[in-house]
Amino acid sequence: MDLSGKKILVGDDSILARKQLIDTIKGCSEGASFVEAKNGQEAVELFKAENPDVCFLDIVMPVMDGVSAVKEIIGANKQALIIIVSSVGTQSMLKAAIDAGAKDFIQKPIEKEQVEHVLDAHLGG
């Protein structure tokens, strides 16, 4: 998939999780640029400054959790494309994030097929 000119924000408190997601996206697409945030507050600030095409957010993060970050980002841009990346055990928070305006989710551990499907569904064609 050609993502030339697309900017992707990846927000996760784990540097390993951020790297894994970025590497997975690079493995199924080309041309995107990436911005990284290590907590929800930083994700909101970077979203406002960088205006990415898509934002991948973890739910459980320090300073500001993913649900609160979704609310703030959607408050700033109702058209924001936010994909939640969460692990098992965060179902109620996942529902809250979707209710707040997140458009989709990917279950951890991340699988290439999930990432390809979400990118194709929201950015493809």
Short mmCIF file of C-alpha atoms in Angstrom, two decimals:
data_model
loop_
_atom_site.label_atom_id
_atom_site.label_comp_id
_atom_site.label_asym_id
_atom_site.label_seq_id
_atom_site.Cartn_x
_atom_site.Cartn_y
_atom_site.Cartn_z
CA MET A 1 0.00 0.00 0.00
CA ASP A 2 1.31 3.41 -0.94
CA LEU A 3 1.10 5.84 1.98
CA SER A 4 3.31 8.50 0.39
CA GLY A 5 2.69 11.86 1.98
CA LYS A 6 0.76 10.32 4.89
CA LYS A 7 1.79 11.18 8.43
CA ILE A 8 1.17 8.60 11.17
CA LEU A 9 1.21 9.35 14.90
CA VAL A 10 1.99 6.40 17.17
CA GLY A 11 1.27 6.96 20.86
CA ASP A 12 2.38 4.29 23.34
CA ASP A 13 4.38 4.50 26.56
CA SER A 14 6.43 1.48 25.47
CA ILE A 15 9.23 2.34 23.03
CA LEU A 16 9.25 -1.33 22.01
CA ALA A 17 5.51 -1.26 21.21
CA ARG A 18 5.94 1.94 19.17
CA LYS A 19 8.85 0.44 17.22
CA GLN A 20 6.96 -2.81 16.62
CA LEU A 21 3.90 -0.98 15.25
CA ILE A 22 6.00 1.34 13.06
CA ASP A 23 8.01 -1.62 11.72
CA THR A 24 4.76 -3.50 11.01
CA ILE A 25 3.28 -0.53 9.14
CA LYS A 26 6.53 -0.14 7.16
CA GLY A 27 6.36 -3.87 6.37
CA CYS A 28 2.98 -3.55 4.64
CA SER A 29 3.20 -0.05 3.20
CA GLU A 30 5.66 2.54 1.97
CA GLY A 31 6.10 6.27 2.01
CA ALA A 32 4.59 7.22 5.38
CA SER A 33 6.34 9.45 7.88
CA PHE A 34 6.01 8.84 11.61
CA VAL A 35 5.66 10.92 14.77
CA GLU A 36 5.97 9.22 18.17
CA ALA A 37 4.39 10.08 21.52
CA LYS A 38 5.24 8.42 24.83
CA ASN A 39 2.02 9.35 26.66
CA GLY A 40 -1.49 10.60 25.99
CA GLN A 41 -0.71 14.26 26.68
CA GLU A 42 2.20 14.22 24.26
CA ALA A 43 -0.03 12.48 21.67
CA VAL A 44 -2.63 15.26 21.94
CA GLU A 45 0.04 17.98 21.63
CA LEU A 46 1.69 16.27 18.65
CA PHE A 47 -1.67 15.69 16.99
CA LYS A 48 -2.48 19.40 17.22
CA ALA A 49 1.00 20.39 15.98
CA GLU A 50 1.48 17.78 13.25
CA ASN A 51 -2.10 17.06 12.05
CA PRO A 52 -1.40 13.39 11.17
CA ASP A 53 -3.57 11.41 8.74
CA VAL A 54 -3.99 8.60 11.27
CA CYS A 55 -3.26 8.23 14.97
CA PHE A 56 -2.59 4.89 16.68
CA LEU A 57 -3.05 5.15 20.46
CA ASP A 58 -2.53 2.75 23.33
CA ILE A 59 -5.20 2.95 26.03
CA VAL A 60 -3.08 2.54 29.15
CA MET A 61 -0.49 5.35 29.21
CA PRO A 62 0.92 7.69 31.85
CA VAL A 63 0.08 11.41 32.21
CA MET A 64 -3.11 11.00 30.14
CA ASP A 65 -4.73 7.69 29.16
CA GLY A 66 -5.82 6.83 25.64
CA VAL A 67 -9.53 7.44 26.27
CA SER A 68 -8.87 10.98 27.52
CA ALA A 69 -6.50 11.57 24.60
CA VAL A 70 -9.19 10.43 22.12
CA LYS A 71 -11.66 12.88 23.68
CA GLU A 72 -9.19 15.78 23.44
CA ILE A 73 -8.15 14.96 19.87
CA ILE A 74 -11.76 14.59 18.68
CA GLY A 75 -12.53 17.85 20.48
CA ALA A 76 -9.84 19.52 18.37
CA ASN A 77 -10.70 17.72 15.11
CA LYS A 78 -13.96 15.79 14.76
CA GLN A 79 -12.64 14.09 11.58
CA ALA A 80 -9.53 12.67 13.31
CA LEU A 81 -8.80 9.07 12.38
CA ILE A 82 -7.84 7.36 15.64
CA ILE A 83 -7.08 3.65 15.90
CA ILE A 84 -6.83 2.17 19.39
CA VAL A 85 -4.12 -0.42 20.01
CA SER A 86 -4.98 -2.37 23.15
CA SER A 87 -4.35 -5.63 24.92
CA VAL A 88 -6.86 -8.05 26.40
CA GLY A 89 -8.36 -6.81 29.65
CA THR A 90 -9.15 -3.29 28.53
CA GLN A 91 -12.59 -4.03 26.99
CA SER A 92 -14.48 -1.40 29.00
CA MET A 93 -11.83 1.22 28.21
CA LEU A 94 -11.85 0.14 24.56
CA LYS A 95 -15.62 0.71 24.42
CA ALA A 96 -15.14 4.13 26.05
CA ALA A 97 -12.50 5.03 23.44
CA ILE A 98 -14.78 3.98 20.56
CA ASP A 99 -17.66 5.91 22.15
CA ALA A 100 -15.34 8.95 22.40
CA GLY A 101 -14.65 8.85 18.67
CA ALA A 102 -11.94 6.26 17.91
CA LYS A 103 -12.72 4.65 14.55
CA ASP A 104 -11.20 1.19 14.97
CA PHE A 105 -8.91 -0.94 17.11
CA ILE A 106 -6.06 -3.41 16.87
CA GLN A 107 -5.56 -6.11 19.48
CA LYS A 108 -2.11 -6.58 21.02
CA PRO A 109 0.03 -8.51 20.28
CA ILE A 110 0.05 -6.76 16.90
CA GLU A 111 -0.29 -8.92 13.80
CA LYS A 112 0.61 -7.68 10.33
CA GLU A 113 -2.76 -8.79 8.91
CA GLN A 114 -4.67 -6.65 11.43
CA VAL A 115 -2.58 -3.59 10.62
CA GLU A 116 -2.97 -4.14 6.87
CA HIS A 117 -6.74 -4.50 7.23
CA VAL A 118 -7.13 -1.32 9.32
CA LEU A 119 -4.88 0.73 7.03
CA ASP A 120 -6.67 -0.52 3.93
CA ALA A 121 -10.12 0.07 5.45
CA HIS A 122 -9.35 3.66 6.46
CA LEU A 123 -6.62 4.88 4.08
CA GLY A 124 -6.80 2.50 1.12
CA GLY A 125 -8.16 3.58 -2.25
#
